[in-house]
Short mmCIF file of C-alpha atoms in Angstrom, two decimals:
data_model
loop_
_atom_site.label_atom_id
_atom_site.label_comp_id
_atom_site.label_asym_id
_atom_site.label_seq_id
_atom_site.Cartn_x
_atom_site.Cartn_y
_atom_site.Cartn_z
CA MET A 1 82.22 46.95 -9.96
CA ALA A 2 82.52 43.28 -8.97
CA TYR A 3 84.84 42.26 -6.15
CA TYR A 4 87.88 40.26 -7.25
CA TYR A 5 89.83 37.80 -5.13
CA THR A 6 93.51 38.09 -5.98
CA GLU A 7 94.42 34.73 -4.43
CA PRO A 8 93.70 31.71 -6.70
CA SER A 9 91.01 29.25 -5.68
CA ARG A 10 93.02 26.28 -4.36
CA THR A 11 92.38 22.56 -3.87
CA PHE A 12 93.72 20.06 -1.34
CA SER A 13 96.16 18.66 -3.91
CA GLU A 14 98.04 21.98 -3.86
CA TYR A 15 99.07 21.55 -0.21
CA LEU A 16 101.26 19.26 1.88
CA LEU A 17 101.81 18.90 5.62
CA LEU A 18 105.26 19.41 7.07
CA PRO A 19 106.30 17.05 9.88
CA ASN A 20 106.73 18.20 13.46
CA LEU A 21 108.68 16.41 16.17
CA THR A 22 107.19 12.97 16.78
CA THR A 23 107.55 12.23 20.49
CA LYS A 24 107.69 8.70 21.89
CA ASP A 25 104.10 8.86 23.14
CA CYS A 26 102.89 9.99 19.72
CA THR A 27 101.80 6.61 18.35
CA PRO A 28 98.64 5.77 16.37
CA ALA A 29 97.28 3.83 19.36
CA ASN A 30 97.28 7.04 21.42
CA VAL A 31 95.56 9.21 18.78
CA SER A 32 91.93 10.20 19.41
CA LEU A 33 89.73 11.21 16.49
CA LYS A 34 86.76 12.25 18.65
CA THR A 35 85.28 15.48 17.35
CA PRO A 36 82.22 17.71 17.92
CA ILE A 37 79.40 17.79 15.39
CA VAL A 38 77.15 20.43 17.02
CA LYS A 39 77.92 23.81 18.58
CA PHE A 40 78.77 24.24 22.26
CA LYS A 41 79.85 26.96 24.67
CA LYS A 42 83.40 27.36 25.91
CA GLY A 43 84.04 25.11 28.88
CA GLU A 44 81.10 22.84 28.03
CA LYS A 45 80.87 19.63 26.04
CA PRO A 46 78.82 19.28 22.84
CA ASP A 47 75.56 17.34 23.05
CA VAL A 48 76.65 15.17 20.12
CA SER A 49 80.20 14.18 19.16
CA LEU A 50 81.60 11.75 16.62
CA ASN A 51 84.18 9.11 17.51
CA ILE A 52 85.69 9.38 14.03
CA PRO A 53 85.42 12.52 11.84
CA PHE A 54 83.41 10.90 9.06
CA SER A 55 79.89 11.48 7.77
CA SER A 56 78.32 9.97 4.67
CA ALA A 57 76.72 12.30 2.16
CA VAL A 58 73.00 13.09 1.90
CA MET A 59 72.63 11.04 -1.29
CA GLN A 60 70.35 8.32 -2.64
CA ALA A 61 73.39 6.36 -3.77
CA VAL A 62 75.12 6.54 -0.39
CA SER A 63 73.13 7.01 2.81
CA ASP A 64 70.24 4.70 3.60
CA HIS A 65 69.55 2.88 6.89
CA GLY A 66 72.07 0.15 6.05
CA MET A 67 74.93 2.61 5.63
CA ALA A 68 73.79 4.51 8.72
CA VAL A 69 74.05 1.42 10.93
CA ALA A 70 77.38 0.34 9.44
CA LEU A 71 78.98 3.77 9.84
CA ALA A 72 77.59 4.33 13.35
CA ARG A 73 79.13 1.00 14.36
CA CYS A 74 82.49 2.43 13.32
CA GLY A 75 81.94 5.75 15.14
CA GLY A 76 80.70 8.05 12.36
CA ILE A 77 77.30 9.33 11.22
CA SER A 78 75.16 9.02 8.11
CA PHE A 79 72.68 11.62 6.96
CA ILE A 80 69.86 9.62 5.38
CA PHE A 81 68.87 11.11 2.03
CA GLY A 82 65.81 13.34 1.92
CA SER A 83 64.93 12.92 -1.77
CA GLN A 84 62.25 10.36 -0.92
CA SER A 85 58.85 10.49 0.71
CA VAL A 86 58.60 11.76 4.28
CA GLN A 87 57.23 8.38 5.38
CA ASP A 88 60.04 6.36 3.78
CA GLN A 89 62.76 8.58 5.22
CA ALA A 90 61.22 8.47 8.70
CA GLU A 91 60.99 4.67 8.47
CA MET A 92 64.71 4.49 7.61
CA VAL A 93 65.46 6.54 10.72
CA ARG A 94 63.31 4.18 12.81
CA LYS A 95 65.19 1.17 11.46
CA VAL A 96 68.51 2.68 12.54
CA LYS A 97 67.21 3.62 15.99
CA GLY A 98 65.86 0.07 16.31
CA TYR A 99 69.38 -1.37 16.13
CA LYS A 100 69.88 -0.91 19.87
CA ALA A 101 73.03 -2.25 21.44
CA GLY A 102 71.21 -3.17 24.61
CA PHE A 103 67.54 -3.32 25.63
CA VAL A 104 65.43 -3.48 22.46
CA VAL A 105 61.70 -2.89 22.30
CA SER A 106 60.44 -5.79 20.19
CA ARG A 107 59.43 -4.71 16.68
CA SER A 108 58.41 -8.17 15.40
CA ASN A 109 55.37 -9.50 17.29
CA LEU A 110 52.57 -11.96 16.58
CA THR A 111 49.91 -13.92 18.49
CA PRO A 112 49.67 -17.72 18.91
CA ASP A 113 46.78 -17.74 16.40
CA HIS A 114 48.97 -16.44 13.58
CA THR A 115 50.50 -18.90 11.12
CA LEU A 116 53.91 -19.81 9.73
CA LYS A 117 53.00 -17.77 6.66
CA ASP A 118 52.60 -14.70 8.89
CA VAL A 119 56.00 -15.39 10.48
CA LEU A 120 57.71 -15.60 7.10
CA GLN A 121 56.00 -12.45 5.81
CA LEU A 122 57.01 -10.54 8.95
CA LYS A 123 60.60 -11.77 8.63
CA GLU A 124 60.72 -10.60 5.00
CA LYS A 125 59.35 -7.19 5.99
CA THR A 126 61.57 -6.51 9.03
CA GLY A 127 64.57 -8.77 8.49
CA HIS A 128 64.16 -10.06 12.06
CA SER A 129 64.48 -13.82 12.63
CA THR A 130 63.24 -13.57 16.26
CA VAL A 131 59.50 -13.00 16.77
CA ALA A 132 57.95 -12.37 20.18
CA ILE A 133 54.58 -14.09 20.63
CA THR A 134 52.26 -12.11 22.91
CA ASP A 135 48.60 -12.45 23.81
CA ASN A 136 47.65 -9.37 21.77
CA GLY A 137 50.47 -9.21 19.25
CA LEU A 138 51.82 -6.00 20.77
CA PRO A 139 55.42 -5.40 21.92
CA THR A 140 54.24 -4.92 25.52
CA GLY A 141 51.67 -7.72 25.66
CA LYS A 142 51.82 -10.82 27.86
CA LEU A 143 54.72 -12.94 26.58
CA LEU A 144 53.52 -16.43 25.62
CA GLY A 145 56.51 -17.62 23.61
CA ILE A 146 59.29 -16.93 21.13
CA VAL A 147 59.72 -18.04 17.52
CA THR A 148 63.15 -18.22 15.87
CA SER A 149 64.29 -19.81 12.61
CA ARG A 150 65.15 -22.95 14.59
CA ASP A 151 61.48 -23.55 15.42
CA TYR A 152 60.30 -24.38 11.90
CA ARG A 153 61.40 -25.80 8.56
CA VAL A 154 59.98 -24.04 5.55
CA SER A 155 60.44 -27.14 3.36
CA ARG A 156 58.48 -29.44 5.71
CA ASP A 157 56.02 -27.33 7.70
CA ALA A 158 52.70 -26.23 6.26
CA GLN A 159 52.23 -22.48 5.70
CA ASP A 160 48.98 -22.55 7.68
CA LYS A 161 50.57 -24.18 10.75
CA ARG A 162 49.59 -22.20 13.85
CA VAL A 163 52.32 -20.37 15.75
CA ALA A 164 51.05 -21.99 18.99
CA ASP A 165 52.06 -25.39 17.59
CA PHE A 166 55.74 -24.63 16.95
CA MET A 167 56.77 -21.67 19.15
CA THR A 168 59.01 -22.13 22.16
CA PRO A 169 56.50 -21.59 25.01
CA PHE A 170 57.13 -19.20 27.88
CA SER A 171 57.46 -22.13 30.31
CA SER A 172 60.58 -23.25 28.40
CA LEU A 173 62.16 -19.80 28.11
CA ILE A 174 65.03 -18.33 30.09
CA TYR A 175 64.07 -14.73 30.80
CA GLY A 176 65.15 -11.69 32.81
CA LYS A 177 63.02 -9.72 35.21
CA SER A 178 62.19 -6.02 35.00
CA GLY A 179 64.99 -3.87 36.41
CA ILE A 180 67.82 -6.20 35.40
CA THR A 181 71.01 -4.43 34.28
CA LEU A 182 72.49 -4.92 30.82
CA SER A 183 75.55 -6.55 32.39
CA GLU A 184 73.34 -9.04 34.28
CA ALA A 185 71.34 -9.74 31.13
CA ASN A 186 74.50 -10.48 29.17
CA ASP A 187 75.66 -12.81 31.96
CA LEU A 188 72.41 -14.79 31.61
CA ILE A 189 72.87 -14.92 27.83
CA TRP A 190 76.35 -16.37 28.20
CA GLU A 191 75.47 -18.71 31.09
CA HIS A 192 72.57 -20.32 29.19
CA LYS A 193 74.08 -20.01 25.69
CA LEU A 194 71.19 -17.90 24.42
CA ASN A 195 70.87 -15.74 21.33
CA CYS A 196 67.99 -13.70 22.78
CA LEU A 197 66.87 -12.95 26.33
CA PRO A 198 63.34 -11.54 26.87
CA ILE A 199 62.81 -9.14 29.79
CA VAL A 200 59.37 -9.29 31.43
CA ASP A 201 57.64 -7.51 34.31
CA GLY A 202 55.85 -9.07 37.28
CA HIS A 203 52.75 -9.78 35.18
CA GLN A 204 54.71 -11.56 32.41
CA ASN A 205 54.33 -8.57 30.09
CA LEU A 206 57.18 -8.20 27.64
CA GLU A 207 59.37 -5.12 28.16
CA TYR A 208 62.54 -5.69 26.11
CA LEU A 209 64.67 -8.17 24.23
CA VAL A 210 68.44 -8.40 24.74
CA PHE A 211 70.45 -9.99 21.92
CA ARG A 212 73.82 -11.74 22.01
CA LYS A 213 74.70 -10.17 18.65
CA ASP A 214 74.48 -6.69 20.17
CA TYR A 215 76.95 -7.68 22.89
CA ASP A 216 79.32 -9.16 20.31
CA ALA A 217 78.96 -6.13 18.03
CA HIS A 218 79.78 -3.74 20.86
CA LYS A 219 82.93 -5.68 21.76
CA GLU A 220 84.02 -5.76 18.12
CA ASN A 221 83.23 -2.04 17.60
CA PRO A 222 84.36 -0.12 20.69
CA LEU A 223 83.93 3.23 18.91
CA GLU A 224 80.29 2.70 17.92
CA LEU A 225 78.26 5.89 18.12
CA LEU A 226 75.41 5.48 20.61
CA ASP A 227 72.88 7.76 22.26
CA SER A 228 71.87 7.61 25.94
CA ASN A 229 69.46 4.74 25.14
CA LYS A 230 72.21 2.67 23.50
CA SER A 231 70.69 3.28 20.05
CA TYR A 232 72.81 4.20 17.06
CA ILE A 233 73.04 7.91 16.32
CA VAL A 234 71.69 8.87 12.90
CA GLY A 235 71.23 12.06 10.88
CA ALA A 236 68.81 12.99 8.11
CA GLY A 237 68.77 15.49 5.27
CA ILE A 238 65.94 17.97 4.78
CA ASN A 239 65.19 20.70 2.23
CA THR A 240 63.76 24.20 2.41
CA LYS A 241 60.48 23.30 0.69
CA ASP A 242 58.60 20.66 2.72
CA TYR A 243 60.37 21.02 6.08
CA GLU A 244 57.15 21.77 7.98
CA GLU A 245 55.94 18.27 7.07
CA ARG A 246 59.29 16.42 7.04
CA VAL A 247 60.93 17.66 10.25
CA PRO A 248 58.13 16.62 12.67
CA ALA A 249 58.10 13.11 11.19
CA LEU A 250 61.89 12.76 11.47
CA VAL A 251 61.94 14.07 15.04
CA GLU A 252 59.15 11.68 15.99
CA ALA A 253 61.15 8.83 14.44
CA GLY A 254 64.09 9.70 16.70
CA VAL A 255 66.57 11.46 14.41
CA ASP A 256 69.58 12.87 16.28
CA VAL A 257 70.85 15.53 13.86
CA LEU A 258 69.26 17.23 10.84
CA VAL A 259 71.06 18.92 7.98
CA ILE A 260 69.73 21.10 5.19
CA ASP A 261 70.86 19.60 1.89
CA SER A 262 71.57 22.30 -0.68
CA SER A 263 74.19 23.13 -3.28
CA ASP A 264 74.26 26.75 -2.02
CA GLY A 265 73.20 27.46 1.55
CA TYR A 266 73.73 31.21 1.71
CA SER A 267 70.02 31.94 1.39
CA GLU A 268 67.02 33.33 3.24
CA TRP A 269 65.24 30.00 2.68
CA GLN A 270 67.81 28.26 4.84
CA ARG A 271 67.53 30.91 7.55
CA GLU A 272 63.75 30.42 7.67
CA THR A 273 64.16 26.62 7.81
CA ILE A 274 66.65 26.81 10.70
CA GLN A 275 64.47 29.24 12.62
CA TYR A 276 61.40 26.99 12.16
CA VAL A 277 63.28 23.98 13.55
CA LYS A 278 64.71 25.91 16.50
CA ALA A 279 61.35 27.47 17.36
CA ASN A 280 59.38 24.22 17.33
CA PHE A 281 61.74 21.38 18.26
CA ASN A 282 64.63 20.56 20.53
CA ALA A 283 66.61 19.37 17.52
CA LYS A 284 70.12 19.87 16.20
CA ILE A 285 70.40 21.17 12.65
CA GLY A 286 73.32 21.83 10.34
CA ALA A 287 73.18 24.07 7.29
CA GLY A 288 75.12 24.87 4.13
CA ASN A 289 76.86 24.70 1.84
CA VAL A 290 78.97 27.88 1.95
CA VAL A 291 82.44 28.87 0.76
CA ASP A 292 83.26 32.10 2.64
CA ARG A 293 83.00 33.90 5.98
CA GLU A 294 79.85 35.82 5.01
CA GLY A 295 77.92 32.63 4.28
CA PHE A 296 79.20 30.98 7.46
CA LEU A 297 78.26 33.90 9.72
CA TYR A 298 74.83 34.23 8.11
CA LEU A 299 73.93 30.62 8.90
CA VAL A 300 75.45 30.71 12.39
CA GLU A 301 73.47 33.83 13.29
CA ALA A 302 70.35 32.07 11.98
CA GLY A 303 70.99 29.34 14.57
CA ALA A 304 72.85 26.56 12.70
CA ASP A 305 74.50 23.95 14.94
CA PHE A 306 77.17 23.22 12.33
CA VAL A 307 77.98 24.50 8.86
CA LYS A 308 78.95 22.56 5.74
CA VAL A 309 81.64 23.98 3.50
CA GLY A 310 82.06 23.33 -0.21
CA ILE A 311 80.38 24.09 -3.53
CA GLY A 312 81.16 22.17 -6.72
CA GLY A 313 83.98 20.00 -5.34
CA GLY A 314 82.17 16.67 -5.24
CA SER A 315 83.24 13.99 -7.72
CA ILE A 316 79.78 13.89 -9.34
CA CYS A 317 79.02 17.62 -8.93
CA ILE A 318 79.09 19.90 -11.98
CA THR A 319 77.75 23.06 -10.33
CA ARG A 320 80.88 25.00 -11.28
CA GLU A 321 80.65 23.78 -14.87
CA ALA A 322 76.89 24.35 -15.16
CA LYS A 323 76.58 27.66 -13.30
CA GLY A 324 80.07 29.07 -12.75
CA ILE A 325 79.52 29.03 -8.97
CA GLY A 326 81.93 27.59 -6.43
CA ARG A 327 85.39 27.73 -4.98
CA GLY A 328 88.40 25.45 -4.55
CA GLN A 329 87.74 23.35 -1.46
CA ALA A 330 90.97 24.25 0.35
CA SER A 331 90.47 28.00 -0.12
CA ALA A 332 86.85 27.78 1.04
CA LEU A 333 87.73 25.74 4.12
CA ILE A 334 90.63 27.97 5.16
CA GLU A 335 88.48 31.13 5.07
CA VAL A 336 85.51 29.57 6.87
CA ALA A 337 87.75 28.06 9.55
CA GLN A 338 89.25 31.48 10.22
CA ALA A 339 85.75 32.96 10.54
CA ARG A 340 84.73 30.12 12.89
CA ASP A 341 87.76 30.72 15.13
CA GLU A 342 87.10 34.48 15.23
CA TYR A 343 83.45 33.86 16.12
CA TYR A 344 84.54 31.53 18.94
CA ARG A 345 86.93 34.13 20.37
CA GLU A 346 84.27 36.84 20.24
CA THR A 347 81.27 34.85 21.53
CA GLY A 348 82.63 31.80 23.33
CA ILE A 349 80.48 29.59 21.07
CA TYR A 350 82.23 26.98 18.94
CA VAL A 351 80.42 26.05 15.73
CA PRO A 352 81.85 22.92 14.05
CA ILE A 353 82.42 22.96 10.31
CA CYS A 354 82.13 20.05 7.92
CA SER A 355 84.29 19.86 4.80
CA ASP A 356 82.05 18.50 2.06
CA GLY A 357 83.69 17.63 -1.28
CA GLY A 358 87.07 17.85 -2.93
CA ILE A 359 88.53 14.73 -1.27
CA VAL A 360 90.32 12.47 -3.75
CA HIS A 361 93.02 10.82 -1.64
CA ASP A 362 92.98 9.72 2.00
CA TYR A 363 95.57 12.34 2.94
CA HIS A 364 93.14 15.03 1.80
CA ILE A 365 91.02 14.12 4.84
CA THR A 366 93.95 14.83 7.16
CA LEU A 367 94.61 18.10 5.34
CA ALA A 368 90.96 19.11 5.73
CA LEU A 369 91.14 18.43 9.48
CA ALA A 370 94.41 20.34 9.79
CA MET A 371 92.89 23.30 7.92
CA GLY A 372 90.09 23.54 10.47
CA ALA A 373 87.36 21.04 9.56
CA ASP A 374 85.90 19.16 12.52
CA PHE A 375 84.67 16.37 10.28
CA VAL A 376 84.33 15.55 6.60
CA MET A 377 81.36 14.48 4.49
CA MET A 378 82.00 12.10 1.62
CA GLY A 379 79.89 10.49 -1.09
CA ARG A 380 82.19 8.73 -3.56
CA TYR A 381 84.27 7.27 -0.73
CA PHE A 382 81.28 5.46 0.82
CA ALA A 383 79.46 4.67 -2.44
CA ARG A 384 82.17 2.08 -3.25
CA PHE A 385 81.33 -0.24 -0.36
CA ASP A 386 79.02 -3.22 0.15
CA GLU A 387 76.95 -1.20 2.60
CA SER A 388 75.90 1.48 0.11
CA PRO A 389 72.37 0.97 -1.31
CA THR A 390 73.30 0.80 -5.01
CA ARG A 391 73.79 -2.17 -7.30
CA LYS A 392 77.13 -3.92 -7.72
CA LEU A 393 77.75 -4.48 -11.43
CA ARG A 394 80.45 -5.97 -13.62
CA VAL A 395 81.67 -3.61 -16.33
CA GLY A 396 84.35 -5.16 -18.50
CA ASN A 397 86.69 -7.05 -16.18
CA ASN A 398 85.98 -4.91 -13.13
CA PHE A 399 83.26 -4.70 -10.51
CA VAL A 400 81.71 -1.27 -9.96
CA LYS A 401 78.87 0.30 -8.01
CA GLU A 402 76.43 2.87 -9.32
CA PHE A 403 76.86 6.43 -8.10
CA TRP A 404 74.82 9.47 -9.07
CA GLY A 405 74.58 13.03 -7.81
CA GLU A 406 71.56 14.56 -6.11
CA GLY A 407 71.71 17.24 -8.81
CA SER A 408 71.32 14.68 -11.62
CA ASN A 409 68.12 13.88 -13.48
CA ARG A 410 68.22 10.39 -11.99
CA ALA A 411 67.84 11.76 -8.45
CA ARG A 412 65.08 14.19 -9.45
CA ASN A 413 65.86 16.17 -6.31
CA TRP A 414 64.80 19.68 -7.34
CA GLN A 415 63.87 20.49 -3.74
CA ARG A 416 67.51 20.86 -2.69
CA TYR A 417 67.84 24.07 -4.70
CA ASP A 418 66.99 27.22 -2.76
CA THR A 419 65.37 29.13 -5.59
CA GLY A 420 61.88 30.47 -6.05
CA GLY A 421 59.69 30.02 -9.10
CA LYS A 422 59.16 26.84 -11.08
CA GLN A 423 59.07 23.65 -9.03
CA GLY A 424 61.31 21.40 -11.10
CA LEU A 425 64.83 20.62 -12.28
CA LEU A 426 65.62 22.78 -15.31
CA PHE A 427 69.19 21.56 -15.75
CA GLU A 428 71.57 19.11 -14.10
CA GLU A 429 74.22 19.95 -11.50
CA GLY A 430 75.30 16.33 -11.08
CA VAL A 431 76.12 13.27 -13.18
CA ASP A 432 75.21 9.57 -13.22
CA SER A 433 78.31 7.36 -12.97
CA TYR A 434 80.10 4.30 -11.58
CA VAL A 435 82.77 3.99 -8.90
CA PRO A 436 85.20 1.07 -8.51
CA TYR A 437 83.84 -1.51 -6.07
CA ALA A 438 86.04 -1.62 -2.95
CA GLY A 439 84.56 -4.26 -0.61
CA SER A 440 83.44 -3.75 2.98
CA LEU A 441 83.21 -0.41 4.75
CA GLN A 442 85.05 -1.41 7.93
CA GLU A 443 88.06 -2.89 6.15
CA ASN A 444 88.57 0.24 4.05
CA LEU A 445 87.75 2.63 6.88
CA ASP A 446 90.33 0.97 9.13
CA LYS A 447 92.98 1.53 6.47
CA THR A 448 92.02 5.19 5.98
CA ILE A 449 91.94 5.85 9.73
CA GLY A 450 95.33 4.18 10.04
CA LYS A 451 96.76 6.62 7.49
CA ILE A 452 95.20 9.63 9.24
CA LYS A 453 96.54 8.62 12.66
CA SER A 454 100.01 7.94 11.25
CA THR A 455 100.10 11.36 9.57
CA MET A 456 98.92 13.04 12.76
CA CYS A 457 101.80 11.38 14.61
CA ASN A 458 104.19 12.78 11.99
CA CYS A 459 102.69 16.16 12.83
CA GLY A 460 103.24 15.57 16.57
CA SER A 461 99.49 15.58 17.31
CA LEU A 462 97.32 13.22 19.36
CA SER A 463 93.95 14.89 18.65
CA ILE A 464 92.23 16.83 15.89
CA GLU A 465 92.29 19.98 18.01
CA GLU A 466 96.03 19.61 18.55
CA LEU A 467 96.56 18.98 14.83
CA GLN A 468 94.76 22.23 13.99
CA GLN A 469 97.00 24.12 16.42
CA LYS A 470 100.30 22.53 15.44
CA ALA A 471 99.94 21.77 11.73
CA ARG A 472 102.39 23.37 9.31
CA ILE A 473 101.05 23.46 5.78
CA THR A 474 102.87 24.39 2.59
CA LEU A 475 101.78 25.15 -0.94
CA VAL A 476 103.30 22.90 -3.59
CA SER A 477 104.32 23.65 -7.17
CA ALA A 478 103.28 21.64 -10.20
CA THR A 479 106.74 20.07 -10.43
CA SER A 480 106.80 19.12 -6.75
CA ILE A 481 103.48 17.29 -7.27
CA VAL A 482 105.18 15.21 -9.96
CA GLU A 483 108.14 14.65 -7.64
CA GLY A 484 105.78 13.39 -4.92
CA GLY A 485 104.69 10.37 -6.96
CA ALA A 486 106.66 7.55 -8.53
CA HIS A 487 108.95 9.03 -11.18
CA ASP A 488 112.02 8.23 -13.27
CA VAL A 489 111.43 4.50 -12.95
CA ILE A 490 109.77 1.82 -15.05
CA LEU A 491 106.82 0.58 -13.04
CA LYS A 492 106.13 -3.13 -12.99
CA GLU A 493 102.76 -4.11 -14.39
CA SER A 494 100.90 -7.12 -13.04
CA SER A 495 99.97 -8.08 -16.60
CA LEU A 496 103.61 -8.45 -17.70
CA SER A 497 105.08 -11.94 -17.84
CA GLU A 498 107.78 -12.75 -15.28
CA GLU A 499 109.59 -15.10 -17.68
#
C-alpha cells in the first residue's frame, strides 16, 4: 500500500522564530550574509559564494541580462532563463560577463572609414556610447581614436560623415600602457577627469578599456559579485532535452553556474544531464527541484553542486492543483536540510540547498535560512522591479508588471518537464498574471536585507551558519496568526477624509 506521512505538509506562515539573547556586538552592521552556492569539502572554501543569499528565478519574466547585472551588483546571482534559443541565451551571458568592473575588452569597435550611421547602429545594438576606432575594426587592433557621444550631434552631422572626421584621434588621447594596475588606471582617470581610459601595448594595439563608471559602481556596491577577472558572476538555466547543444555554448560564453530547470528533479533525465556536464566540462551545476531526502540524495550522488527544494509553492505555480504533486515548502526544506547535514557528517562534503518558492513575506526568507537553506530563489519578488524584463502597465489606478510562469502556455517551455513521449505542453502548470510594480531593485532589496539582518540579531546570530545553529522555531496556531497582525482596532484608511 502507499506510504502515508502522518505530519501535515507545512508552509512558512505556520512558523515563527523565537528570540535569543542579543549581545551588544550583534548589530545589523556586523551581520554577514555571505553564503556558499556550490559544494565544498570540510575545511575548504567553495569555488563560488554569494554575498547575499538571493537568486532570481529561471523565468522569462524575471531573469534576463539586465536583472543579472543588477542583482550581481548587489551581491546575488541570476539564472538567465533557458526557454529561448541557445544563441540568445549565450548572448545574454556574454552581455553580463562584458560588464567588467575593471579592464574591459572593447566590444564596440569600428575603423576610421566607417560613418556616423555605423556608429549609431552599433550604439543601438550594444548600448555602448564609447566606440574604439582601430585600424582593422577589431578589439585588439592598432588604436587610432575614440568616439563618444560628445564627438557628434545627430541633429547637425550628416549620417555619411566619416568617423575619421569627428573621432578624437590617438594623439589627443590620455592612455595607459600595458601592465598598468587597475588602481593606477583609476588614478589617471581621476587626474585627467576622464570617462574612459584605453590601455595599449608598445605597438599602440588596444588591449583594454577602463571606465570611470565601473569605479563608481564598485564604490557604491561593495558587495558586488565578481569573478577573478572582475566580471559579474552569472548563472543560466538548462533543461534535460537539448543540454548537449546548450551547455557548450553557455560555457563558451563564460557562464559561472548552471542549473537544471524542472518542476520535478527526481528523475533519471536529470542524473544523465548532470553526468554529461561533469564528464565534459569544468562547470558547476545545480539540480532540482525535490521535496524529500530521497530526491536530494539521488541528485547529490549524481554529482549536483547544489540542490533546489520546492514543488508547487511558487506564486504562479499550479503544479499541485494540476497534478496533485508537491509539498508544503517548510516541510520540504526541513527534511532536505536534515538530509544535507547527515550527508555532510558522513562524507565531509557540504552541498548547499536553495529554497525555491513559498515566500510571501520578507520574514519567510529568514525562516528559510534558519531552517537550513543556504540561499533562496524568487520569481515574484524580482518580477516587481524596474530591472525585470517585462512591461510596466497601468491597470485601474495602479501600476503593475507582467508575470507568468514557465509552466504557462505563454512561456511554451515544455522542455523543463522531465517526461518522455510527446514533445509539447499538454496542460499548464503555471499562470499568466500581474504583480504590483515596486520600483527599483536596490531600494527594495536594501529594505528586505535590513529586515533579515535585524531578525538575525534578535536571534543572536551574525551569520547564516550561526543562525542555522542557534535558531529556535515554533509552530503557530491559526489564532496566533491572527494575533500576530493588527487586530481589535479600526485601521485608518488613506482614502478617508481627515475633516
